[in-house]
Structures are given as C-alpha cells and as structure tokens.
Amino acid sequence: MHDLLFRHARLIDGTGAASRTADVCVDGDGIAAIYPTGQGRAKETVDCDGMVLAPGFIDVHTHDDALLLQSVNQGSAHPKLSQGVTTVITGNCGVSLAPLQSRDVPAPLDILGADAFRFASFSDYLAELQAAQPACNAAALIGHTTLRVKHVSDTSHEATQQQCEAMARDVQAALDAGAFGLSTGVYYPPARAATTQEMIAVAKPLGAVQAPITMHLRDEADAIDDALREAFAVGKAVGCPLVLSHHKLIGRANHGRSAQTLSLVEEAAKQMSVCMDCYPYDASSTMLLPERVASSRDVRITWSRAQSQVAGRSLMELAAERGMAPVELAKELMPAGAVYFAMDESDVRRILAHPLTLVGSDGLAHDESPHPRLWGSFPRVLGRYSREQKLFSLETAIHKMTALSARRFGLDRVGKNGQRARGQIAPGMAADIVLFDPSTVNDQATYDAPTTPSIGIERVYVNGRLAALNGQTMDGHAGRVLHRV
Ligand SMILES: [Zn+2]
C-alpha cells in the first residue's frame, strides 16, 4: 500500500516521450511506482481524469536568492509554486547573494532587494536557506559580478591576477559547499571591464567537476556574434558545460538574426556542451539603462528609487506628459528598473522552439511592478505556445522545463546524502509533481497586471508534500537546498 496514488493520469514523464495513461504512486518524498491504470493502491487517491501529470518544473533562470529566504503565507499565491515550478536555479547573470557583506551594492546587484547582502561565505548562505525551509528546491550558482564587487576595488578595471585568484578561491569554496556552478554578466557596468581571460581564470575550478557556467552575453544587439564567440571561448578554455542566458536579439536592426545566432550555437555544440535558456516574451527587463531607450518601442518602469510613484508607467508616455526627452527622464529616475520592448516575436518563437533551449523565467521578484514573466512564464509556454500556437507538442514543452533542464544542470544525479534525482516521473525520482488541466492552463499576468497568478495548475507537490492547490499555497516550506553531485 503506497502513501499516495495519482489515478488515471495522462502521464507526461519529462523525457519527451509521448503521453500515456497510468497510475503513479508516491511513498514519502519519492516516486515509488508506475502502474497500468486501475492497478495502483494507496492510502490517499487523487483522481486525475483529464489532467496531465508531469515532473515539477525547473526554472533554470532565476534571481530568487533572497525570495527563497522569505517565509510564505499559507493561502497566498506564490510566484513559483502557482506556475508548477518546484525547483529553481538561483544566482544567474553574475548576481548571487553570497559571498558578499555590503550595505550599499551597485546595480544590478540591487535586483535582489535592499540590504540583502549579509553572507560572508557561500556555505553561510546555503545553511540559512536550509534553515528557512524554502518554498521550492533551490540549486544555487555563485555570481562573478558579486565576486568582483567583493574583490576588485575599482570595478572599472580588469581584475589583477591576485584578484582573479581570490575570486577563483571563492568559486572553489562555493562548489565545495554545494553550489551548482558560476554565472557571469559582463553586460552590466560592474563587470564590463572583465576580459575573456578574467572570466576563464575565475571559472577555472568548474572544469574539474564539470559544473556549468551560465553567461549573460556581453552584447545581445549589434555585436552579439562576437559576444557568443567569447562565451564559447570561455566554456572551451574552462572545459565546462555552457548555458547561454536568456538568448534574444535586441533592437530592430537585429530582428530575425536568431536564425544566424542559433546556427552559431549549433556549430559550437558539435565541439562542446552548450545550451540556452529563454523566457516566452518579446520584452526584456533589467536595470534602467538610458542607452537602451532609443532601441526600444516602449519602456516601462518597474521601480525607481528616485520617484517610486512611477512604477508601472510607460517612460515614453511619462516623458510626453512632462515635456521631456525619454532619455533625460530615464536619467532622473535612476537607480531604477525597466521593461524594454525591443525583441521580435519571430525570434522569440524560433529560439524557444530550438532543441537546445530550456525554459527559464528570469523573473525579478523584488520589483514593484515586475515583468509578467515572474508569474507567467511556464503556463504561458504550455498554453499560448504549445496548445494555442502549436509551436511544439506538450511533451516537448514539458521536456524543456524538466528532464532537459535537470540534465544540463546536473539535477538528474543521486546524491550521497539521499538527495534524489529530479526532472522525470520514474521510480526513485523525487516526488516533485505538477498536475494541470491541458485545456485551460495559461498565464494571466500582463504588463498592466503583472502579478496575476496563472490558471490551470491544479496541484503542485514538492518532495511529496502538497505545496499548492489551485494556485493557493498549502505548504510554503516543502523545498530543500540541493547540493551539486
Ligand atoms: Zn537574469
């Protein structure tokens, strides 16, 4: 007799294989067995008629380092659980919460919230995260930009050899503590002066253990080809798997170029491990950078420390009201965050559909008026792109959110401490499970109402515990800190 039975489910197991009808049984925090439908027996039964049962989704691109430490109220909607996300990769784009103790961090580190940087070591952060019992499972990356702010006194210069060695020692210590890899973001001011050689030196410890490096490219506009080549050079020199962050093309002149950038990635993939993540929207979001205004159709303010009341407003509309040039207004609002409408939908579709692409939200949980990707990315891929637009099958959509992601980040391995493998519905795997209605699942968050929970995600289990029911949090502390195996 098992603990829990999902009876008569349409099982999509994460591998990309065609769905089948089955009974899935759970014991404790693991999947115990899969039976032909009608044969499963358990103390508790969930009837799954018409529902899809899939592995919990893995959000490979998050900035949830601080969000995970916050307690979650029962009955509230949680941006991750309400989408069916059960595991997040934190610390992307070069920005990790540890190891750095600082009261006054430069942008873009402030995307993690004010006064959050208080961890002297990566292991201190992981210990506090475990004590906080997060809502989702967490796999943490250490960020190169955070290390630069810690070790490089003047970030407008390339790091010295000594500073590179100090950063590399912190990377090694983080890996030893359980970090899953390193992220970089040389697009952003505190890391722009970093050379290719600096990144290679800092990332050196990854090679021996095959931990991935995730890279926010130096340029996602006119110079994207060179930026891609730089990323490939870093991955090859270090000898570790490479994940290209939120692959996209910015600015009208670059629309349609994903056909070329994707063939560059395919070419590189013949010689090295490389993949991408992508969020399903044609607008991006990051710190407000005046130089980005001209290349955008519209810009929306997500927060502003100088004028907090403008969060959610269009920069262009606001500038017209005030009789100012948008660029000048942008300078007045800083420090601030923004959504930029500067991508082309055809590029989004082509990149999202590519077999090397994983789904990641890149959501920014501390923004007052965040990009809707924070609340909608995963149901949007299932509803808008798979069911409505038929960009790919439901099986493929789920593969890009589960088994493929788990394999690329090493979440598919079993740990010595009893840590289970994730990313598939199969006996022995973690009981991270999502049950959703394939006929209704979709995002509801918009640029005007960005925190509206998605629909159709009926049940979410994290480590065998019911974490969310119809979008409402039932158990906000079922997640675990995962350690790289
Ligand atoms: Zn990011």
GROMACS .gro file of C-alpha atoms and ligand atoms in nm:
model
  486
    1MET     CA    1   0.000   0.000   0.000
    2HIS     CA    2   0.157   0.330  -0.112
    3ASP     CA    3   0.113   0.670   0.053
    4LEU     CA    4  -0.036   0.850  -0.244
    5LEU     CA    5  -0.191   0.746  -0.576
    6PHE     CA    6  -0.250   0.963  -0.882
    7ARG     CA    7  -0.520   0.761  -1.054
    8HIS     CA    8  -0.584   0.759  -1.429
    9ALA     CA    9  -0.342   1.040  -1.511
   10ARG     CA   10  -0.227   1.143  -1.856
   11LEU     CA   11   0.139   1.096  -1.771
   12ILE     CA   12   0.398   1.313  -1.948
   13ASP     CA   13   0.717   1.191  -1.786
   14GLY     CA   14   0.957   1.470  -1.887
   15THR     CA   15   1.174   1.264  -2.124
   16GLY     CA   16   0.993   1.394  -2.431
   17ALA     CA   17   0.820   1.056  -2.481
   18ALA     CA   18   0.454   1.051  -2.585
   19SER     CA   19   0.200   1.075  -2.303
   20ARG     CA   20   0.034   0.760  -2.170
   21THR     CA   21  -0.240   0.684  -1.922
   22ALA     CA   22  -0.110   0.547  -1.592
   23ASP     CA   23  -0.139   0.530  -1.215
   24VAL     CA   24   0.155   0.695  -1.039
   25CYS     CA   25   0.231   0.608  -0.675
   26VAL     CA   26   0.436   0.805  -0.424
   27ASP     CA   27   0.596   0.696  -0.096
   28GLY     CA   28   0.733   0.973   0.123
   29ASP     CA   29   0.942   1.213  -0.085
   30GLY     CA   30   0.992   0.979  -0.381
   31ILE     CA   31   0.805   0.829  -0.672
   32ALA     CA   32   0.751   0.463  -0.581
   33ALA     CA   33   0.600   0.300  -0.888
   34ILE     CA   34   0.404   0.347  -1.209
   35TYR     CA   35   0.121   0.100  -1.279
   36PRO     CA   36  -0.119   0.038  -1.567
   37THR     CA   37  -0.423   0.245  -1.482
   38GLY     CA   38  -0.659   0.082  -1.232
   39GLN     CA   39  -0.384  -0.115  -1.057
   40GLY     CA   40  -0.237   0.142  -0.816
   41ARG     CA   41  -0.334   0.125  -0.448
   42ALA     CA   42  -0.260   0.384  -0.179
   43LYS     CA   43  -0.386   0.539   0.143
   44GLU     CA   44  -0.482   0.858  -0.039
   45THR     CA   45  -0.602   0.886  -0.400
   46VAL     CA   46  -0.607   1.187  -0.631
   47ASP     CA   47  -0.837   1.140  -0.930
   48CYS     CA   48  -0.662   1.271  -1.240
   49ASP     CA   49  -0.923   1.226  -1.514
   50GLY     CA   50  -0.843   1.466  -1.798
   51MET     CA   51  -0.537   1.602  -1.616
   52VAL     CA   52  -0.172   1.593  -1.717
   53LEU     CA   53   0.073   1.468  -1.456
   54ALA     CA   54   0.428   1.589  -1.513
   55PRO     CA   55   0.753   1.636  -1.321
   56GLY     CA   56   0.762   1.966  -1.127
   57PHE     CA   57   0.900   2.241  -1.348
   58ILE     CA   58   1.259   2.359  -1.311
   59ASP     CA   59   1.309   2.734  -1.350
   60VAL     CA   60   1.668   2.743  -1.472
   61HIS     CA   61   1.699   3.121  -1.475
   62THR     CA   62   1.604   3.298  -1.155
   63HIS     CA   63   1.709   3.574  -0.923
   64ASP     CA   64   1.531   3.413  -0.629
   65ASP     CA   65   1.835   3.414  -0.394
   66ALA     CA   66   1.659   3.642  -0.141
   67LEU     CA   67   1.298   3.545  -0.224
   68LEU     CA   68   1.370   3.190  -0.108
   69LEU     CA   69   1.464   3.317   0.238
   70GLN     CA   70   1.125   3.485   0.289
   71SER     CA   71   0.852   3.300   0.471
   72VAL     CA   72   0.548   3.211   0.263
   73ASN     CA   73   0.192   3.255   0.389
   74GLN     CA   74  -0.044   2.965   0.354
   75GLY     CA   75  -0.335   3.052   0.124
   76SER     CA   76  -0.140   3.316  -0.067
   77ALA     CA   77  -0.030   3.272  -0.426
   78HIS     CA   78   0.343   3.215  -0.473
   79PRO     CA   79   0.505   3.325  -0.800
   80LYS     CA   80   0.683   2.989  -0.845
   81LEU     CA   81   0.451   2.731  -0.693
   82SER     CA   82   0.147   2.881  -0.868
   83GLN     CA   83   0.316   2.806  -1.203
   84GLY     CA   84   0.408   2.447  -1.114
   85VAL     CA   85   0.774   2.533  -1.052
   86THR     CA   86   0.926   2.307  -0.786
   87THR     CA   87   1.299   2.375  -0.833
   88VAL     CA   88   1.482   2.699  -0.913
   89ILE     CA   89   1.839   2.776  -1.020
   90THR     CA   90   1.938   3.098  -0.844
   91GLY     CA   91   2.229   3.338  -0.880
   92ASN     CA   92   2.212   3.398  -1.256
   93CYS     CA   93   2.353   3.687  -1.463
   94GLY     CA   94   2.662   3.723  -1.240
   95VAL     CA   95   2.449   3.825  -0.942
   96SER     CA   96   2.444   3.599  -0.635
   97LEU     CA   97   2.360   3.697  -0.279
   98ALA     CA   98   2.677   3.534  -0.146
   99PRO     CA   99   2.957   3.573  -0.066
  100LEU     CA  100   2.929   3.946  -0.003
  101GLN     CA  101   2.862   4.164   0.300
  102SER     CA  102   2.762   4.513   0.193
  103ARG     CA  103   2.505   4.776   0.282
  104ASP     CA  104   2.532   4.959  -0.048
  105VAL     CA  105   2.564   4.742  -0.357
  106PRO     CA  106   2.586   4.879  -0.713
  107ALA     CA  107   2.325   4.796  -0.979
  108PRO     CA  108   2.242   4.534  -1.093
  109LEU     CA  109   2.311   4.362  -0.757
  110ASP     CA  110   2.020   4.562  -0.612
  111ILE     CA  111   1.773   4.342  -0.808
  112LEU     CA  112   1.798   4.107  -0.507
  113GLY     CA  113   1.643   4.369  -0.280
  114ALA     CA  114   1.776   4.626  -0.038
  115ASP     CA  115   2.007   4.534   0.248
  116ALA     CA  116   2.017   4.166   0.150
  117PHE     CA  117   2.391   4.114   0.115
  118ARG     CA  118   2.498   3.980   0.455
  119PHE     CA  119   2.669   3.646   0.390
  120ALA     CA  120   3.044   3.618   0.440
  121SER     CA  121   3.057   3.278   0.270
  122PHE     CA  122   2.852   3.072   0.026
  123SER     CA  123   2.812   2.795   0.286
  124ASP     CA  124   2.662   3.051   0.533
  125TYR     CA  125   2.404   3.137   0.268
  126LEU     CA  126   2.317   2.773   0.195
  127ALA     CA  127   2.288   2.700   0.570
  128GLU     CA  128   2.047   2.990   0.623
  129LEU     CA  129   1.849   2.886   0.316
  130GLN     CA  130   1.811   2.533   0.453
  131ALA     CA  131   1.705   2.673   0.793
  132ALA     CA  132   1.445   2.893   0.620
  133GLN     CA  133   1.289   2.586   0.451
  134PRO     CA  134   1.222   2.741   0.110
  135ALA     CA  135   0.902   2.700  -0.089
  136CYS     CA  136   1.087   2.531  -0.379
  137ASN     CA  137   1.402   2.326  -0.407
  138ALA     CA  138   1.699   2.554  -0.464
  139ALA     CA  139   2.015   2.496  -0.667
  140ALA     CA  140   2.246   2.795  -0.630
  141LEU     CA  141   2.506   2.948  -0.861
  142ILE     CA  142   2.779   3.185  -0.745
  143GLY     CA  143   2.799   3.513  -0.940
  144HIS     CA  144   3.110   3.665  -1.096
  145THR     CA  145   2.978   4.022  -1.058
  146THR     CA  146   2.919   3.968  -0.686
  147LEU     CA  147   3.278   3.840  -0.658
  148ARG     CA  148   3.407   4.146  -0.846
  149VAL     CA  149   3.226   4.381  -0.609
  150LYS     CA  150   3.384   4.190  -0.321
  151HIS     CA  151   3.741   4.157  -0.451
  152VAL     CA  152   3.806   4.423  -0.716
  153SER     CA  153   3.847   4.764  -0.553
  154ASP     CA  154   3.785   4.955  -0.877
  155THR     CA  155   3.538   4.756  -1.088
  156SER     CA  156   3.602   4.979  -1.390
  157HIS     CA  157   3.930   4.790  -1.435
  158GLU     CA  158   4.018   4.435  -1.529
  159ALA     CA  159   4.094   4.226  -1.221
  160THR     CA  160   4.460   4.167  -1.138
  161GLN     CA  161   4.597   3.816  -1.129
  162GLN     CA  162   4.577   3.821  -0.750
  163GLN     CA  163   4.214   3.934  -0.760
  164CYS     CA  164   4.133   3.661  -1.015
  165GLU     CA  165   4.291   3.404  -0.785
  166ALA     CA  166   4.089   3.533  -0.488
  167MET     CA  167   3.767   3.508  -0.694
  168ALA     CA  168   3.858   3.158  -0.812
  169ARG     CA  169   3.915   3.051  -0.449
  170ASP     CA  170   3.563   3.170  -0.364
  171VAL     CA  171   3.427   2.973  -0.662
  172GLN     CA  172   3.605   2.660  -0.535
  173ALA     CA  173   3.471   2.716  -0.181
  174ALA     CA  174   3.118   2.760  -0.317
  175LEU     CA  175   3.145   2.438  -0.524
  176ASP     CA  176   3.270   2.255  -0.214
  177ALA     CA  177   2.970   2.389  -0.020
  178GLY     CA  178   2.729   2.258  -0.287
  179ALA     CA  179   2.696   2.535  -0.546
  180PHE     CA  180   2.591   2.414  -0.891
  181GLY     CA  181   2.815   2.644  -1.093
  182LEU     CA  182   2.912   3.001  -1.178
  183SER     CA  183   2.722   3.278  -1.355
  184THR     CA  184   2.860   3.582  -1.535
  185GLY     CA  185   2.710   3.910  -1.658
  186VAL     CA  186   2.976   4.121  -1.831
  187TYR     CA  187   2.693   4.317  -1.993
  188TYR     CA  188   2.650   4.507  -1.664
  189PRO     CA  189   2.865   4.803  -1.551
  190PRO     CA  190   3.043   4.639  -1.252
  191ALA     CA  191   3.163   4.354  -1.477
  192ARG     CA  192   3.207   4.525  -1.816
  193ALA     CA  193   3.579   4.572  -1.764
  194ALA     CA  194   3.628   4.199  -1.714
  195THR     CA  195   3.813   4.042  -2.006
  196THR     CA  196   3.764   3.697  -2.153
  197GLN     CA  197   4.084   3.593  -1.973
  198GLU     CA  198   3.948   3.713  -1.639
  199MET     CA  199   3.633   3.503  -1.680
  200ILE     CA  200   3.840   3.199  -1.771
  201ALA     CA  201   4.064   3.247  -1.465
  202VAL     CA  202   3.770   3.287  -1.226
  203ALA     CA  203   3.577   2.993  -1.376
  204LYS     CA  204   3.876   2.757  -1.368
  205PRO     CA  205   3.751   2.538  -1.077
  206LEU     CA  206   3.439   2.441  -1.279
  207GLY     CA  207   3.628   2.223  -1.526
  208ALA     CA  208   3.743   1.952  -1.284
  209VAL     CA  209   3.388   1.884  -1.161
  210GLN     CA  210   3.202   1.965  -1.484
  211ALA     CA  211   2.988   2.230  -1.315
  212PRO     CA  212   2.817   2.464  -1.564
  213ILE     CA  213   2.883   2.830  -1.633
  214THR     CA  214   2.577   3.040  -1.720
  215MET     CA  215   2.661   3.354  -1.917
  216HIS     CA  216   2.465   3.671  -1.977
  217LEU     CA  217   2.638   3.773  -2.301
  218ARG     CA  218   2.839   4.094  -2.330
  219ASP     CA  219   2.607   4.209  -2.610
  220GLU     CA  220   2.262   4.096  -2.728
  221ALA     CA  221   2.236   4.352  -3.008
  222ASP     CA  222   2.467   4.451  -3.296
  223ALA     CA  223   2.774   4.273  -3.154
  224ILE     CA  224   2.603   3.950  -3.050
  225ASP     CA  225   2.817   3.728  -3.276
  226ASP     CA  226   3.138   3.839  -3.103
  227ALA     CA  227   2.969   3.802  -2.765
  228LEU     CA  228   2.869   3.446  -2.850
  229ARG     CA  229   3.222   3.364  -2.963
  230GLU     CA  230   3.354   3.500  -2.634
  231ALA     CA  231   3.116   3.274  -2.440
  232PHE     CA  232   3.219   2.968  -2.644
  233ALA     CA  233   3.587   3.056  -2.583
  234VAL     CA  234   3.529   3.070  -2.206
  235GLY     CA  235   3.340   2.740  -2.200
  236LYS     CA  236   3.606   2.568  -2.412
  237ALA     CA  237   3.904   2.705  -2.217
  238VAL     CA  238   3.747   2.606  -1.883
  239GLY     CA  239   3.624   2.274  -2.021
  240CYS     CA  240   3.282   2.300  -1.856
  241PRO     CA  241   2.921   2.299  -1.981
  242LEU     CA  242   2.797   2.639  -2.102
  243VAL     CA  243   2.445   2.781  -2.065
  244LEU     CA  244   2.371   3.098  -2.263
  245SER     CA  245   2.135   3.309  -2.056
  246HIS     CA  246   1.800   3.432  -2.196
  247HIS     CA  247   1.905   3.414  -2.559
  248LYS     CA  248   1.747   3.702  -2.753
  249LEU     CA  249   1.810   3.978  -3.008
  250ILE     CA  250   1.764   4.341  -2.912
  251GLY     CA  251   1.681   4.626  -3.149
  252ARG     CA  252   1.500   4.644  -3.481
  253ALA     CA  253   1.821   4.615  -3.686
  254ASN     CA  254   1.881   4.272  -3.528
  255HIS     CA  255   1.533   4.128  -3.563
  256GLY     CA  256   1.540   3.796  -3.745
  257ARG     CA  257   1.906   3.733  -3.670
  258SER     CA  258   1.827   3.441  -3.439
  259ALA     CA  259   1.848   3.219  -3.750
  260GLN     CA  260   2.220   3.301  -3.762
  261THR     CA  261   2.291   3.305  -3.388
  262LEU     CA  262   2.125   2.965  -3.349
  263SER     CA  263   2.343   2.818  -3.621
  264LEU     CA  264   2.649   2.954  -3.438
  265VAL     CA  265   2.525   2.776  -3.125
  266GLU     CA  266   2.464   2.454  -3.322
  267GLU     CA  267   2.814   2.476  -3.468
  268ALA     CA  268   2.965   2.520  -3.119
  269ALA     CA  269   2.753   2.234  -2.983
  270LYS     CA  270   2.941   1.993  -3.210
  271GLN     CA  271   3.254   2.056  -3.003
  272MET     CA  272   3.129   2.140  -2.654
  273SER     CA  273   2.835   2.120  -2.415
  274VAL     CA  274   2.624   2.429  -2.480
  275CYS     CA  275   2.256   2.514  -2.440
  276MET     CA  276   2.037   2.820  -2.381
  277ASP     CA  277   1.756   2.942  -2.166
  278CYS     CA  278   1.470   3.160  -2.286
  279TYR     CA  279   1.162   3.331  -2.140
  280PRO     CA  280   0.849   3.340  -2.357
  281TYR     CA  281   0.804   3.717  -2.405
  282ASP     CA  282   0.912   3.978  -2.660
  283ALA     CA  283   1.009   4.228  -2.390
  284SER     CA  284   1.309   4.206  -2.159
  285SER     CA  285   1.366   4.351  -1.812
  286THR     CA  286   1.666   4.468  -1.617
  287MET     CA  287   1.809   4.784  -1.459
  288LEU     CA  288   1.711   5.112  -1.628
  289LEU     CA  289   1.990   5.200  -1.870
  290PRO     CA  290   1.937   5.529  -2.062
  291GLU     CA  291   2.137   5.393  -2.358
  292ARG     CA  292   1.876   5.119  -2.405
  293VAL     CA  293   1.584   5.363  -2.451
  294ALA     CA  294   1.648   5.450  -2.817
  295SER     CA  295   1.642   5.085  -2.933
  296SER     CA  296   1.306   5.010  -2.763
  297ARG     CA  297   0.950   5.051  -2.894
  298ASP     CA  298   0.843   5.131  -2.539
  299VAL     CA  299   0.998   5.120  -2.192
  300ARG     CA  300   0.804   5.055  -1.871
  301ILE     CA  301   0.940   5.148  -1.531
  302THR     CA  302   0.938   4.853  -1.289
  303TRP     CA  303   1.073   5.052  -0.990
  304SER     CA  304   1.250   5.381  -0.926
  305ARG     CA  305   1.427   5.482  -0.611
  306ALA     CA  306   1.417   5.849  -0.712
  307GLN     CA  307   1.043   5.856  -0.795
  308SER     CA  308   0.876   5.540  -0.666
  309GLN     CA  309   0.526   5.652  -0.778
  310VAL     CA  310   0.614   5.596  -1.147
  311ALA     CA  311   0.648   5.214  -1.114
  312GLY     CA  312   0.433   5.051  -1.383
  313ARG     CA  313   0.424   5.364  -1.606
  314SER     CA  314   0.547   5.394  -1.965
  315LEU     CA  315   0.864   5.604  -1.983
  316MET     CA  316   0.760   5.739  -2.324
  317GLU     CA  317   0.412   5.846  -2.202
  318LEU     CA  318   0.555   5.998  -1.887
  319ALA     CA  319   0.818   6.188  -2.083
  320ALA     CA  320   0.550   6.327  -2.317
  321GLU     CA  321   0.339   6.438  -2.017
  322ARG     CA  322   0.637   6.616  -1.867
  323GLY     CA  323   0.760   6.761  -2.196
  324MET     CA  324   1.097   6.586  -2.166
  325ALA     CA  325   1.310   6.358  -2.381
  326PRO     CA  326   1.268   5.995  -2.262
  327VAL     CA  327   1.646   5.956  -2.219
  328GLU     CA  328   1.662   6.262  -1.992
  329LEU     CA  329   1.371   6.135  -1.783
  330ALA     CA  330   1.541   5.794  -1.755
  331LYS     CA  331   1.848   5.961  -1.603
  332GLU     CA  332   1.625   6.137  -1.345
  333LEU     CA  333   1.456   5.812  -1.240
  334MET     CA  334   1.775   5.616  -1.173
  335PRO     CA  335   1.850   5.396  -0.994
  336ALA     CA  336   1.554   5.214  -1.141
  337GLY     CA  337   1.441   4.904  -1.327
  338ALA     CA  338   1.264   4.875  -1.662
  339VAL     CA  339   1.088   4.652  -1.913
  340TYR     CA  340   1.215   4.707  -2.267
  341PHE     CA  341   1.001   4.626  -2.573
  342ALA     CA  342   1.279   4.563  -2.823
  343MET     CA  343   1.254   4.200  -2.943
  344ASP     CA  344   1.074   4.044  -3.234
  345GLU     CA  345   0.819   3.769  -3.176
  346SER     CA  346   0.961   3.558  -3.462
  347ASP     CA  347   1.296   3.542  -3.281
  348VAL     CA  348   1.127   3.451  -2.953
  349ARG     CA  349   0.943   3.164  -3.124
  350ARG     CA  350   1.247   3.037  -3.310
  351ILE     CA  351   1.468   3.040  -3.000
  352LEU     CA  352   1.202   2.889  -2.772
  353ALA     CA  353   1.140   2.604  -3.015
  354HIS     CA  354   1.509   2.519  -3.058
  355PRO     CA  355   1.601   2.173  -2.920
  356LEU     CA  356   1.887   2.324  -2.714
  357THR     CA  357   1.656   2.571  -2.537
  358LEU     CA  358   1.539   2.538  -2.176
  359VAL     CA  359   1.264   2.745  -2.018
  360GLY     CA  360   1.370   2.998  -1.754
  361SER     CA  361   1.170   3.293  -1.623
  362ASP     CA  362   1.440   3.549  -1.534
  363GLY     CA  363   1.169   3.690  -1.304
  364LEU     CA  364   1.257   3.977  -1.072
  365ALA     CA  365   1.065   3.921  -0.750
  366HIS     CA  366   1.161   4.245  -0.573
  367ASP     CA  367   1.041   4.485  -0.845
  368GLU     CA  368   0.733   4.690  -0.754
  369SER     CA  369   0.578   4.636  -1.097
  370PRO     CA  370   0.767   4.334  -1.230
  371HIS     CA  371   0.784   4.194  -1.583
  372PRO     CA  372   0.496   3.939  -1.605
  373ARG     CA  373   0.747   3.659  -1.673
  374LEU     CA  374   0.787   3.631  -1.295
  375TRP     CA  375   0.432   3.494  -1.260
  376GLY     CA  376   0.351   3.356  -1.606
  377SER     CA  377   0.644   3.201  -1.794
  378PHE     CA  378   0.572   2.830  -1.753
  379PRO     CA  379   0.192   2.822  -1.804
  380ARG     CA  380   0.243   3.062  -2.099
  381VAL     CA  381   0.471   2.812  -2.272
  382LEU     CA  382   0.214   2.535  -2.213
  383GLY     CA  383  -0.095   2.739  -2.307
  384ARG     CA  384  -0.002   3.010  -2.553
  385TYR     CA  385   0.292   2.846  -2.731
  386SER     CA  386   0.207   2.475  -2.718
  387ARG     CA  387  -0.175   2.448  -2.712
  388GLU     CA  388  -0.274   2.766  -2.898
  389GLN     CA  389   0.013   2.827  -3.140
  390LYS     CA  390   0.124   2.461  -3.170
  391LEU     CA  391   0.488   2.571  -3.169
  392PHE     CA  392   0.571   2.229  -3.019
  393SER     CA  393   0.393   1.939  -2.852
  394LEU     CA  394   0.307   1.939  -2.483
  395GLU     CA  395   0.562   1.660  -2.437
  396THR     CA  396   0.835   1.881  -2.587
  397ALA     CA  397   0.727   2.185  -2.382
  398ILE     CA  398   0.749   1.982  -2.062
  399HIS     CA  399   1.083   1.827  -2.163
  400LYS     CA  400   1.226   2.182  -2.190
  401MET     CA  401   1.111   2.254  -1.832
  402THR     CA  402   1.211   1.924  -1.668
  403ALA     CA  403   1.443   1.642  -1.784
  404LEU     CA  404   1.644   1.853  -2.030
  405SER     CA  405   1.698   2.123  -1.766
  406ALA     CA  406   1.785   1.865  -1.498
  407ARG     CA  407   2.046   1.703  -1.721
  408ARG     CA  408   2.211   2.033  -1.818
  409PHE     CA  409   2.245   2.144  -1.455
  410GLY     CA  410   2.326   1.805  -1.300
  411LEU     CA  411   1.997   1.779  -1.109
  412ASP     CA  412   1.941   1.434  -1.259
  413ARG     CA  413   2.202   1.271  -1.033
  414VAL     CA  414   2.156   1.096  -0.700
  415GLY     CA  415   2.344   1.245  -0.403
  416LYS     CA  416   2.523   1.058  -0.125
  417ASN     CA  417   2.310   1.229   0.140
  418GLY     CA  418   1.992   1.075  -0.002
  419GLN     CA  419   1.929   1.362  -0.242
  420ARG     CA  420   1.707   1.226  -0.516
  421ALA     CA  421   1.738   1.280  -0.888
  422ARG     CA  422   1.489   1.518  -1.049
  423GLY     CA  423   1.336   1.603  -1.385
  424GLN     CA  424   1.138   1.286  -1.465
  425ILE     CA  425   0.846   1.086  -1.339
  426ALA     CA  426   1.012   0.749  -1.279
  427PRO     CA  427   1.054   0.519  -0.978
  428GLY     CA  428   1.317   0.651  -0.736
  429MET     CA  429   1.298   1.010  -0.859
  430ALA     CA  430   1.196   1.294  -0.626
  431ALA     CA  431   0.821   1.334  -0.587
  432ASP     CA  432   0.820   1.684  -0.738
  433ILE     CA  433   0.496   1.669  -0.932
  434VAL     CA  434   0.259   1.904  -1.112
  435LEU     CA  435  -0.095   1.821  -1.211
  436PHE     CA  436  -0.255   2.060  -1.462
  437ASP     CA  437  -0.552   2.095  -1.693
  438PRO     CA  438  -0.415   2.092  -2.051
  439SER     CA  439  -0.732   2.252  -2.187
  440THR     CA  440  -0.709   2.566  -1.970
  441VAL     CA  441  -0.351   2.609  -1.850
  442ASN     CA  442  -0.220   2.959  -1.933
  443ASP     CA  443  -0.061   3.271  -1.795
  444GLN     CA  444  -0.275   3.564  -1.675
  445ALA     CA  445  -0.005   3.811  -1.575
  446THR     CA  446   0.020   4.112  -1.808
  447TYR     CA  447   0.232   4.427  -1.818
  448ASP     CA  448  -0.062   4.612  -1.657
  449ALA     CA  449  -0.144   4.341  -1.401
  450PRO     CA  450   0.192   4.163  -1.367
  451THR     CA  451   0.129   3.962  -1.052
  452THR     CA  452  -0.190   3.784  -1.160
  453PRO     CA  453  -0.149   3.410  -1.097
  454SER     CA  454  -0.174   3.167  -1.387
  455ILE     CA  455  -0.468   2.933  -1.438
  456GLY     CA  456  -0.496   2.558  -1.486
  457ILE     CA  457  -0.220   2.448  -1.245
  458GLU     CA  458  -0.427   2.234  -1.010
  459ARG     CA  459  -0.183   2.061  -0.778
  460VAL     CA  460   0.187   2.103  -0.708
  461TYR     CA  461   0.386   1.862  -0.491
  462VAL     CA  462   0.736   1.940  -0.364
  463ASN     CA  463   0.923   1.641  -0.217
  464GLY     CA  464   0.593   1.453  -0.186
  465ARG     CA  465   0.417   1.733   0.005
  466LEU     CA  466   0.117   1.920  -0.138
  467ALA     CA  467   0.267   2.268  -0.182
  468ALA     CA  468  -0.008   2.437  -0.386
  469LEU     CA  469  -0.372   2.362  -0.467
  470ASN     CA  470  -0.549   2.558  -0.744
  471GLY     CA  471  -0.287   2.832  -0.723
  472GLN     CA  472  -0.303   2.872  -0.346
  473THR     CA  473  -0.006   2.782  -0.129
  474MET     CA  474  -0.078   2.489   0.105
  475ASP     CA  475   0.277   2.433   0.229
  476GLY     CA  476   0.533   2.704   0.164
  477HIS     CA  477   0.824   2.517   0.322
  478ALA     CA  478   0.849   2.184   0.142
  479GLY     CA  479   1.160   2.276  -0.060
  480ARG     CA  480   1.518   2.173   0.009
  481VAL     CA  481   1.859   2.313  -0.063
  482LEU     CA  482   2.013   2.091  -0.328
  483HIS     CA  483   2.384   2.017  -0.347
  484ARG     CA  484   2.577   1.956  -0.665
  485VAL     CA  485   2.661   1.589  -0.701
  486ZN      ZN  486   1.888   3.720  -1.531
   0.00000   0.00000   0.00000
